[in-house]
Coordinates of C-alpha atoms and ligand atoms in Angstrom, one line a residue:
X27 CA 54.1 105.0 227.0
X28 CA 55.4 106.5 229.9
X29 CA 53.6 109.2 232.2
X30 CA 56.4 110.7 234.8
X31 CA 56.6 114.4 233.9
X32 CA 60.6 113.8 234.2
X33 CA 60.7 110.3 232.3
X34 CA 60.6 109.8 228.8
X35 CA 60.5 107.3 226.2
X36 CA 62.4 109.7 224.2
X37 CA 64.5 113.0 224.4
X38 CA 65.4 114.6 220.9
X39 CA 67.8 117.2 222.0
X40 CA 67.4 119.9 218.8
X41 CA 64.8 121.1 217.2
X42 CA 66.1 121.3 213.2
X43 CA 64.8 119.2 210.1
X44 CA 66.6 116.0 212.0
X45 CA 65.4 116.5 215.7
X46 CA 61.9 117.9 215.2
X47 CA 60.9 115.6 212.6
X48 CA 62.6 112.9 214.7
X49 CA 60.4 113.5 217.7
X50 CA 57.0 114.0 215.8
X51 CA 57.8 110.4 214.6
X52 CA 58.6 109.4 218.1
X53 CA 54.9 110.7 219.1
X54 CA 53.3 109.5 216.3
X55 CA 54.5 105.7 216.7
X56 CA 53.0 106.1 220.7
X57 CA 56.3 106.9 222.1
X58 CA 56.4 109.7 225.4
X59 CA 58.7 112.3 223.4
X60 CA 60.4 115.7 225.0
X61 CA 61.9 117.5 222.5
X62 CA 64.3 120.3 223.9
X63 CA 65.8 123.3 221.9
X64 CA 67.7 126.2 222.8
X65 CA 67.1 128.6 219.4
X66 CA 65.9 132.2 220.4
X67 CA 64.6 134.4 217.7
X68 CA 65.9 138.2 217.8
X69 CA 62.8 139.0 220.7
X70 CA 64.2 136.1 222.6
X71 CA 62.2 134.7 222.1
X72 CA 62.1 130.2 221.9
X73 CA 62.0 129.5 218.0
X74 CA 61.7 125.5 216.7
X75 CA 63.0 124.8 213.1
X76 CA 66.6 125.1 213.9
X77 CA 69.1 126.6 211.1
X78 CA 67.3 125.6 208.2
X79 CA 64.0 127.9 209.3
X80 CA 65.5 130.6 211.2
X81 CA 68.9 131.2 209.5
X82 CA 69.2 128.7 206.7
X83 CA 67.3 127.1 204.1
X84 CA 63.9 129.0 204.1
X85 CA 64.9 132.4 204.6
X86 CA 67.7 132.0 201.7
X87 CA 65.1 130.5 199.5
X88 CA 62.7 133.5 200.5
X89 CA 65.3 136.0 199.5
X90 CA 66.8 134.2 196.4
X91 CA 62.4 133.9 195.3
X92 CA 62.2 138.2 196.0
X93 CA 65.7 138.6 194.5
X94 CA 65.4 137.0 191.2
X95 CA 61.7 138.5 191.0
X96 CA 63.5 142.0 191.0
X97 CA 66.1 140.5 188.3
X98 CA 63.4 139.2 186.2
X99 CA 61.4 142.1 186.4
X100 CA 64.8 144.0 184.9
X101 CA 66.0 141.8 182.5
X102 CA 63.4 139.3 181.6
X103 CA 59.8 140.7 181.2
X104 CA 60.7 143.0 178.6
X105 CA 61.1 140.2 176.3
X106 CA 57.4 139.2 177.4
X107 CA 56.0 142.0 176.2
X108 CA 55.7 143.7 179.9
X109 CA 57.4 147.0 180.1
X110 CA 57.8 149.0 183.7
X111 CA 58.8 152.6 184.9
X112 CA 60.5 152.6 187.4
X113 CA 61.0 149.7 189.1
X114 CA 62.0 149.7 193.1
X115 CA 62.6 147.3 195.5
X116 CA 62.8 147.5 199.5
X117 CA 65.1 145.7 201.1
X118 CA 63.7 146.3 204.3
X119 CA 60.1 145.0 202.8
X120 CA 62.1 141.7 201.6
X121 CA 63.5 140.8 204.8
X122 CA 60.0 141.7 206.7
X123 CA 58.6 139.2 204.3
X124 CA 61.2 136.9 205.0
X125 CA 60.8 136.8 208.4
X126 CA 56.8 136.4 208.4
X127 CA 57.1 133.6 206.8
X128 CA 60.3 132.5 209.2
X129 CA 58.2 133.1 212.3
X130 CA 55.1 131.6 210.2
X131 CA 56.4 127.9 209.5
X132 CA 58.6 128.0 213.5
X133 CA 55.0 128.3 214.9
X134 CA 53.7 125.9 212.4
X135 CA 56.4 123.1 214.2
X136 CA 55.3 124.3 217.3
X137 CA 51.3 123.8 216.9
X138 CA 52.4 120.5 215.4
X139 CA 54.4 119.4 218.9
X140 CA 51.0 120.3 220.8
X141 CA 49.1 118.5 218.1
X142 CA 51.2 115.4 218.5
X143 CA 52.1 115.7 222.2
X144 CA 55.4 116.5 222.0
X145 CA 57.0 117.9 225.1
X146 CA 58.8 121.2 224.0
X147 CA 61.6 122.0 226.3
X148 CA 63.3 125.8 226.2
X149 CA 67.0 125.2 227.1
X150 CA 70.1 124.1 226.8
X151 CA 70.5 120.3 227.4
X152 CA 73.6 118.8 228.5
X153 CA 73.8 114.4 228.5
X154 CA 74.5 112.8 232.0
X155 CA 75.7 109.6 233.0
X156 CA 72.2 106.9 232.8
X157 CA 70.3 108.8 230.2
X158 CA 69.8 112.0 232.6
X159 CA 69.7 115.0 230.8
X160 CA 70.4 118.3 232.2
X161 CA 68.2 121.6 230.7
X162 CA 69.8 125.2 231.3
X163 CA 67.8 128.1 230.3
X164 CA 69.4 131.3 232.3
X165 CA 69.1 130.1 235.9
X166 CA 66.8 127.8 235.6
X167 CA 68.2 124.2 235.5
X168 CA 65.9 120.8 235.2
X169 CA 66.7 117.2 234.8
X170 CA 64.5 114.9 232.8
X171 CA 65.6 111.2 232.1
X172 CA 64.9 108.9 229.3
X173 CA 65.2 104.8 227.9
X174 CA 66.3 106.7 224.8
X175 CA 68.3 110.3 223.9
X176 CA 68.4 111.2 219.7
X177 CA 71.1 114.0 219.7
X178 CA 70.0 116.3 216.5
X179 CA 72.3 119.5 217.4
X180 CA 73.2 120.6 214.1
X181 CA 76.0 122.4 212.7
X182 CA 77.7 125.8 212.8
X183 CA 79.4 128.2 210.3
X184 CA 83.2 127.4 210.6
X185 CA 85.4 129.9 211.7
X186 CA 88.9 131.1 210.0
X187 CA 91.6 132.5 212.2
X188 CA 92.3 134.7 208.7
X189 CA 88.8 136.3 208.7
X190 CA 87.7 136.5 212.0
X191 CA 83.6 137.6 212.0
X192 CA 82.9 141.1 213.4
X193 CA 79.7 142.7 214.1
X194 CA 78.9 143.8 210.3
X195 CA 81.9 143.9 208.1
X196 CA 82.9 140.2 208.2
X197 CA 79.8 137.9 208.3
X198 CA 78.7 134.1 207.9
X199 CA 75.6 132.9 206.2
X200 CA 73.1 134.2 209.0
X201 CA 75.0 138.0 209.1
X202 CA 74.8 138.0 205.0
X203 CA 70.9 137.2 205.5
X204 CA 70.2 140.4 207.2
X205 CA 72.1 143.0 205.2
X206 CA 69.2 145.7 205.8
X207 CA 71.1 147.5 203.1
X208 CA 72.3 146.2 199.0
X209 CA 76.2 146.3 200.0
X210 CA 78.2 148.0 197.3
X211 CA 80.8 145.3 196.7
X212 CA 80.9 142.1 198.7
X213 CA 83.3 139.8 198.6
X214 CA 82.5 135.7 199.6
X215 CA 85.0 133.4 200.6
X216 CA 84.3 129.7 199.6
X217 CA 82.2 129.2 196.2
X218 CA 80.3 126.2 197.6
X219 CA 76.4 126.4 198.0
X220 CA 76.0 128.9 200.9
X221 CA 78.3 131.1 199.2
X222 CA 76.8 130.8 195.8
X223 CA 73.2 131.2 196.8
X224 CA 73.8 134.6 198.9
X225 CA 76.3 136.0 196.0
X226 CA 73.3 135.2 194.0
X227 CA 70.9 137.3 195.8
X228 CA 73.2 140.2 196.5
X229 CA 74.5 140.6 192.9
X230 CA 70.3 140.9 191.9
X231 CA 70.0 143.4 194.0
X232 CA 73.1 145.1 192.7
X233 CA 76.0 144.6 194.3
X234 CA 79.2 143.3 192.7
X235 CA 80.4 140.2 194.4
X236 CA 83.7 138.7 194.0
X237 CA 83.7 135.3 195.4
X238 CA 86.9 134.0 196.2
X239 CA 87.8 129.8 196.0
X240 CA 90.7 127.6 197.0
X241 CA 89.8 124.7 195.1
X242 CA 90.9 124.8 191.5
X243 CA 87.4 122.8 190.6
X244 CA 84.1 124.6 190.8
X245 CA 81.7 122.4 192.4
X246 CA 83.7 119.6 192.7
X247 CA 81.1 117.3 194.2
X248 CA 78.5 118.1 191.3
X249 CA 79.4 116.9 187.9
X250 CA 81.6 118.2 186.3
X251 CA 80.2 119.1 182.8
X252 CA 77.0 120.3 184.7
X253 CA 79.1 122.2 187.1
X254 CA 80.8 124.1 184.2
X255 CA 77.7 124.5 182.3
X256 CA 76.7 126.4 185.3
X257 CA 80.1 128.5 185.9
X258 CA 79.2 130.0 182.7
X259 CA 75.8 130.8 183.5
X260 CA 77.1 132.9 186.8
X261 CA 79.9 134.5 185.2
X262 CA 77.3 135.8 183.0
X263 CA 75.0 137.5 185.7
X264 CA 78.3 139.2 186.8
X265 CA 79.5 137.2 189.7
X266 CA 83.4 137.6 189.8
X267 CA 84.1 134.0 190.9
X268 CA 87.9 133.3 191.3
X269 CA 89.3 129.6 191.4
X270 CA 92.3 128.3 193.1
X271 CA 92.2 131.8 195.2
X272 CA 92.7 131.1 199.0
X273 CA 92.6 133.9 201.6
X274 CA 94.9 134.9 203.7
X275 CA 93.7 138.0 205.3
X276 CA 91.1 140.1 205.8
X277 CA 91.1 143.6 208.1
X278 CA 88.4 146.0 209.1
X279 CA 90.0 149.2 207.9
X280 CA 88.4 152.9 208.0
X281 CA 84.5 151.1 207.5
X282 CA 85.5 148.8 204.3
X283 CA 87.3 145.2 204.3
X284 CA 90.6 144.6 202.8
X285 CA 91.3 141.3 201.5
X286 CA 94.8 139.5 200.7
X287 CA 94.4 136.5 198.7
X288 CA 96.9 133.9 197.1
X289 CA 96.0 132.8 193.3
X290 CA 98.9 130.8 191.6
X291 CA 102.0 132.0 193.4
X292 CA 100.7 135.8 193.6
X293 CA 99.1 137.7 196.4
X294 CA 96.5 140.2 195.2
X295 CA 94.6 142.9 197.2
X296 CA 91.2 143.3 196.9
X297 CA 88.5 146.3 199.0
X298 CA 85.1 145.2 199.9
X299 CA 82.6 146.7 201.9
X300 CA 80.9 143.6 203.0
X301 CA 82.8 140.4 203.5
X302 CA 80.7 137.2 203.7
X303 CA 82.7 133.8 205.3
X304 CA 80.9 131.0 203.6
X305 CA 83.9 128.1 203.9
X306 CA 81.4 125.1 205.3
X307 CA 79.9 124.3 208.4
X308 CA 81.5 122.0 211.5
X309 CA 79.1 119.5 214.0
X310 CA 77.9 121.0 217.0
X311 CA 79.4 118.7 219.6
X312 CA 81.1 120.5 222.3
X313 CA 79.5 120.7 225.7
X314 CA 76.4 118.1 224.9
X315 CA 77.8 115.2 226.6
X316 CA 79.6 114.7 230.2
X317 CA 82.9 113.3 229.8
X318 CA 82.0 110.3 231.4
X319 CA 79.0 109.2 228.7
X320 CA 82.3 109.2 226.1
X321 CA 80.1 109.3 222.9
X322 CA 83.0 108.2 220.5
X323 CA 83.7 110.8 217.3
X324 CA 84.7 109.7 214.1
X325 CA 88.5 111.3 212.5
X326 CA 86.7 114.2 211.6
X327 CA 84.8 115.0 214.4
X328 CA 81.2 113.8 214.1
X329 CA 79.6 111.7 216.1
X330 CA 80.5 108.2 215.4
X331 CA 77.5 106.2 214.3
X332 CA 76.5 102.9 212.1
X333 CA 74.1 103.3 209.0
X334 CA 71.3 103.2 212.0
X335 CA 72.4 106.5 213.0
X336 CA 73.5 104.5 216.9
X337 CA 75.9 105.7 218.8
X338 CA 78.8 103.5 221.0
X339 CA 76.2 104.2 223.9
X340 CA 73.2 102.3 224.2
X341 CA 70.2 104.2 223.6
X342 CA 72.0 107.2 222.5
X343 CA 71.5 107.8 218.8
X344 CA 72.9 110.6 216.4
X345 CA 71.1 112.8 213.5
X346 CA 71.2 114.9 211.0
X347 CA 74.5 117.5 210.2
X348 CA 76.1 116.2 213.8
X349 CA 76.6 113.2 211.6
X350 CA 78.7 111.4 208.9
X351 CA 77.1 112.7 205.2
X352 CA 76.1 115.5 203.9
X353 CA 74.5 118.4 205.3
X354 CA 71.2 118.4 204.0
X355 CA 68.1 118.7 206.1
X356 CA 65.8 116.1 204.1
X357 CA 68.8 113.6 205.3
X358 CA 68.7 114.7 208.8
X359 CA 64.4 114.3 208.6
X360 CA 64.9 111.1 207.2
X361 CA 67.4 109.7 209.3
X362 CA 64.8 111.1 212.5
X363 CA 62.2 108.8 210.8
X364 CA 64.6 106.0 210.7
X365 CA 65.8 106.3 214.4
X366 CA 61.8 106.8 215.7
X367 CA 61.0 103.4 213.8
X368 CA 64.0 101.6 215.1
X369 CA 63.6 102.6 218.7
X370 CA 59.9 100.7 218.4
X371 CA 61.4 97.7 217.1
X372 CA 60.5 98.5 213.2
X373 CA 63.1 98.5 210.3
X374 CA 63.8 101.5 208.2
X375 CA 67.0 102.2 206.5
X376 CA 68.2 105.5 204.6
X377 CA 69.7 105.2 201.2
X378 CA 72.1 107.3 201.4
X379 CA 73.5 106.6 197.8
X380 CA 70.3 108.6 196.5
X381 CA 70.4 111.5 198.3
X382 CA 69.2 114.5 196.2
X383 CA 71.4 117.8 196.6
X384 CA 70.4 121.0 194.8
X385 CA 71.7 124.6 194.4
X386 CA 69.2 127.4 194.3
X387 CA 70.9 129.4 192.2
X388 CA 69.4 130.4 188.6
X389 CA 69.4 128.2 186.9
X390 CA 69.3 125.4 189.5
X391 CA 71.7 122.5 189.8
X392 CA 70.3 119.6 191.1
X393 CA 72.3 116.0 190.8
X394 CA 71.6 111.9 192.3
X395 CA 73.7 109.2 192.3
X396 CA 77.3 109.3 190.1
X397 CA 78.9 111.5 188.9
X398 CA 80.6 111.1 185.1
X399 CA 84.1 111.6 186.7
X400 CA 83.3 109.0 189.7
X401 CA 81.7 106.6 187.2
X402 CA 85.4 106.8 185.5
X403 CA 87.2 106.5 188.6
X404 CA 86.0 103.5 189.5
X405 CA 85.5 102.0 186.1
X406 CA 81.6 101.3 185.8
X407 CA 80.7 101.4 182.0
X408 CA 78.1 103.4 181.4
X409 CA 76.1 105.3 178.6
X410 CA 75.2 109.3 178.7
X411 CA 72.3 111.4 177.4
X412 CA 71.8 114.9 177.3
X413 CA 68.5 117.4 176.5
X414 CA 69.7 120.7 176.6
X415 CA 66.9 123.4 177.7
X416 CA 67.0 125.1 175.0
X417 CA 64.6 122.6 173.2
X418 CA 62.1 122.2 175.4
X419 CA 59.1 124.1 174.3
X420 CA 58.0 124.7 177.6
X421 CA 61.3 126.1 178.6
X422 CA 61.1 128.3 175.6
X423 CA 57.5 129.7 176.9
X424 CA 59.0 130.5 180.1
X425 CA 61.9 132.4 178.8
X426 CA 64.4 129.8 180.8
X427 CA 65.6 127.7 178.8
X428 CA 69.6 127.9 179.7
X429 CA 70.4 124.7 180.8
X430 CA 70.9 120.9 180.4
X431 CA 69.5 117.4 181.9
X432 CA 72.1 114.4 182.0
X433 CA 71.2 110.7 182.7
X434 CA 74.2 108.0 183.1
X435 CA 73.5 104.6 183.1
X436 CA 75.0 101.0 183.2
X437 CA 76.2 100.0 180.2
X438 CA 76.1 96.5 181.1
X439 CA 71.8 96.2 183.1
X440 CA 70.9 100.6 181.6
X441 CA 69.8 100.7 185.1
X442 CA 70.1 104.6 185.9
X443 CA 73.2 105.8 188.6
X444 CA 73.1 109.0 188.3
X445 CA 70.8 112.3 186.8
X446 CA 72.6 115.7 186.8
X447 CA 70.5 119.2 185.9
X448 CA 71.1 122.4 185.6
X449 CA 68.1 124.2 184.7
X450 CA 64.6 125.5 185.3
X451 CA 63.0 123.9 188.5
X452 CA 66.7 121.9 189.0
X453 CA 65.0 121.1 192.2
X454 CA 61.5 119.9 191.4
X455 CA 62.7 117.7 187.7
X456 CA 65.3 116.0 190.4
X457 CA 62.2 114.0 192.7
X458 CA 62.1 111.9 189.3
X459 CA 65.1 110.8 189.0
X460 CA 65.3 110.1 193.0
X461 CA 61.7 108.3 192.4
X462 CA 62.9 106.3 189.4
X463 CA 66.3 105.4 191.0
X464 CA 64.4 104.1 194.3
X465 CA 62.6 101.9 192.4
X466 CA 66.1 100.7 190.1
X467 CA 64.7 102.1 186.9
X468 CA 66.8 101.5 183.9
X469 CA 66.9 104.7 181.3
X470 CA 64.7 102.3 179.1
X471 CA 61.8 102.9 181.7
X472 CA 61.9 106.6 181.7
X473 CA 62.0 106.7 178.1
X474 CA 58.9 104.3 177.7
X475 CA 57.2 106.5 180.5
X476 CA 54.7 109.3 178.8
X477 CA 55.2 112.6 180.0
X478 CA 52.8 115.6 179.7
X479 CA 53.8 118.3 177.0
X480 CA 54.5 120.9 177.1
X481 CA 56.5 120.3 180.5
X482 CA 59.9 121.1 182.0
X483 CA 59.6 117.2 183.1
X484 CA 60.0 116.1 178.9
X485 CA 63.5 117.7 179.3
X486 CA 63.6 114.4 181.7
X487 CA 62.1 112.0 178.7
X488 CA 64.4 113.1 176.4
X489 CA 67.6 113.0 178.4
X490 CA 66.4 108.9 179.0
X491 CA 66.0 109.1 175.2
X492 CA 69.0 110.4 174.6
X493 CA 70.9 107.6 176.4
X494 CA 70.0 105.2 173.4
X495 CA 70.5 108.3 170.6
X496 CA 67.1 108.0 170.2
X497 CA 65.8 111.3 171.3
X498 CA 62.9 113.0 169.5
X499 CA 63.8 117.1 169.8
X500 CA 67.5 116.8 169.2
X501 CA 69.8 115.7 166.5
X502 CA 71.4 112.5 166.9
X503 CA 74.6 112.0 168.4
X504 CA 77.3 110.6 165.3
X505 CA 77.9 106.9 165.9
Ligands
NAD27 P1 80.7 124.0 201.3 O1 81.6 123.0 201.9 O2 79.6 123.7 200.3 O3 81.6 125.1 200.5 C1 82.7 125.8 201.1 C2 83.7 126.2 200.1 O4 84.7 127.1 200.6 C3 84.5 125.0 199.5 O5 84.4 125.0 198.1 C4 85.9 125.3 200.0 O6 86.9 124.8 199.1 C5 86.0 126.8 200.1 N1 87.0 127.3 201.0 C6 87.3 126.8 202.3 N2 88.3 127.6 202.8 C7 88.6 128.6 201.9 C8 89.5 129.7 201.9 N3 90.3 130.0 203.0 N4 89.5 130.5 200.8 C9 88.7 130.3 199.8 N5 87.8 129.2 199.7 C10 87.7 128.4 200.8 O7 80.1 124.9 202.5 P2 79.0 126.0 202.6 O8 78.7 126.6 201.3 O9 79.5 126.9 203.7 O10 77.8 125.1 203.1 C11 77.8 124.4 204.4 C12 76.9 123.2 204.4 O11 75.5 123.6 204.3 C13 77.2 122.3 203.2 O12 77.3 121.0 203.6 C14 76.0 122.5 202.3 O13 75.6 121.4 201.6 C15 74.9 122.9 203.3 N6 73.9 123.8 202.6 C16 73.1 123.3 201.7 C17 72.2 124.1 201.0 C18 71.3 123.5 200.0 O14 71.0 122.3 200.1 N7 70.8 124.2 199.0 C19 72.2 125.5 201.2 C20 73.1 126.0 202.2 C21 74.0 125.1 202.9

């Protein structure tokens, strides 16, 4: 390890899922680690966790968890016997709880950088020829130097020249997190997850939301039987989602947001009061790098790197959403692990065919592996089972039982490529499949596992059942 205050084994420039669990690695595995970070929370003050703690992942999830309380509390308990007066909600208490537990788990990651030893620098760090890196925070400048530099800066919303963000109207994902007020009518361009999950909690809280998408598919990564399954499910709960609609405009006018949109070769019009801009996010690459350390990008503009996550320049390495794949933070964390292991001479690769991706929506969708339709694109055989919800007992208990579990495997070896769910705890049943894939299982293995009844998991059991027609709770499929 090395003991200059300036000189480090390692600089992890970001602090998100990819950069901070990169650097406690680094620490772990004896290596001298800075980590530096530029994220200021509204007092300005420094906050670790990147998007996914302060503006992403856990504050959605904190607001879709009060959200669907509320609508449960509406629609569901009733049906449980549990009648209220008068039920409320505080938008204001919501988003106070949200961001206690926002500032609770940022100052978790930074009592585990002083446990570990990791150096936490505030600022903005800019790459210099010979592993120098320069930190700016207001006019305070410092240069540190390292053997090796993991760049983990993330991703932003992306901008579109036809809805340009404004203070309050027009917002991205981190704007539509702090409505302090349930908008009247909001309209979301881009029906993908971020614009799915905060439809979701805005049309529980009341507001009508008309989501507006340019593809014609819905969810066309996700399968596409699940996908539909779950179309139905949100048209249900009264969120106005429009395929094949692309937008053309949108204008502030006299406090409310008017929208022109093409669908099929007409233009329609369409008032909002809020307008939330949810069409993907782009890598955070500009002004990280001096011109002369020419880290290469790939055709679309991430960082160029091998399945090792290593850049063209020696000792520079690349994480997380900055990077080819999705943009999930478990793949940036693991890919942080993988780089700390390499850099001490250890292997460790990332499967990134059994990546896990999940909608918090409700129901959940949750998918690994294949899809049906890419299974029939590239002409692998392979046999399908389904359990719907509905016959789970446990699902019945809970009074959620809309929803299906679908397991593909070889037709050829039955080993398992791909699980699909839409569902009840979508994101928890999914860890099973991702489990059972890692270790190759064929569907025969899941449906010789025993599972504990009544559980959500069975739904699981049977779909592995189902692949052979042999499942217990469900008629058999006509040979
Ligand atoms: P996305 O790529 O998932 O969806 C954007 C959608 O907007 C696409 O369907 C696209 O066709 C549509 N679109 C683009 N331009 C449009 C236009 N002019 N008019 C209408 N529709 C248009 O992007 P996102 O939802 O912004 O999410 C960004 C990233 O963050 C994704 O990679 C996502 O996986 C990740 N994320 C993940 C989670 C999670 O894991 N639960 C949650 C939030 C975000």
């Amino acid at each position: 390890m090395t003991t200059n205050n300036n000189h480090f084994d390692v600089i992890v420039i970001g602090a998100g899922p990819a950069g901070y669990v990169a650097a406690i690695r680094c620490a772990q595995l004896g290596l001298n680690t800075a980590c530096v970070d530029d994220w200021k929370d509204d007092d300005n003050k420094p906050s670790l966790g990147g998007t996914c703690l302060n503006v992403g992942c856990i504050p959605s999830k904190t607001l879709l968890e009060s959200s669907e309380k509320y609508a449960q509390s509406l629609n569901d308990f009733k049906a449980h016997g549990i009648n209220f007066e008068n039920i409320s909600f505080d938008v204001s208490a919501m988003q106070a709880r949200k961001n206690k537990i926002v500032s609770e788990l940022t100052g978790g990651i930074k009592q585990l950088f002083k446990a570990n030893k990791v150096t936490h620098l505030v600022g903005r760090a800019f790459i210099k020829p010979d592993h120098h890196v320069e930190i700016t925070d207001g006019d305070e400048k410092q240069t540190i130097t390292a053997e090796n530099i993991i760049i983990a800066t993330g991703s932003s919303s992306v901008e579109i020249s036809s809805a340009p963000l404004t203070d309050n109207k027009i917002v991205d994902s981190s704007g539509a997190l702090a409505f302090d007020q349930v908008p009247e009518k909001i309209g979301v361009i881009g029906a993908g997850v971020i614009g799915l999950e905060l439809g979701s909690v805005w049309r529980r809280l009341g507001s009508e939301v008309v989501v507006l998408e340019a593809q014609d598919a819905f969810l066309p990564i996700a399968d596409q039987k699940i996908a539909k399954e779950a179309l139905r499910y949100f048209k249900k709960q009264g969120l106005d989602i429009w395929l094949s609609a692309r937008l053309l405009s949108a204008e502030v006018k006299k406090g409310k947001v008017e929208l022109n949109y093409q669908q099929g070769d007409k233009d329609h019009q369409l008032t909002v009061d809020k307008l939330i801009v949810a069409v993907g996010r782009s890598p955070n690459v500009k002004q990280v790098w001096d011109e002369s350390v020419d880290v290469l990008l790939d055709e679309r503009g991430f960082i160029n790197v091998n399945e090792q996550c290593e850049t063209n320049v020696p000792g520079v390495y690349a994480i997380g959403d900055v990077v080819r794949g999705p943009m999930l933070a478990h793949k940036g964390s693991e890919e942080g692990v993988m780089v700390a292991e390499l850099i001490v001479g250890r292997q460790k690769e990332v499967n990134y065919d059994l990546i896990p991706s999940v909608v918090y929506t409700h129901p959940e969708i949750a998918w690994v592996g294949k899809t049906e339709q890419e299974l029939k694109a590239s002409g692998i055989g392979y046999n399908a089972g389904a359990f719907p919800f509905a016959a789970s007992g446990r699902a019945k208990a809970l009074g959620d039982a809309a929803g299906t579990v679908k397991i593909l495997a070889d037709a050829e070896t039955d080993r398992i490529l791909g699980v699909h769910i839409v569902g009840p705890q979508a994101s928890e049943l999914i860890a099973q499949a991702v489990i059972a894939m890692e270790l190759s299982a064929s569907s025969e293995d899941l449906a010789l596992t025993m599972f504990a009844h009544p559980s959500l998991s069975e739904a699981v059991h049977e779909a592995a059942l189902a692949v052979s027609n042999e499942a217990i709770h469900i008629p058999p499929r006509r040979r």
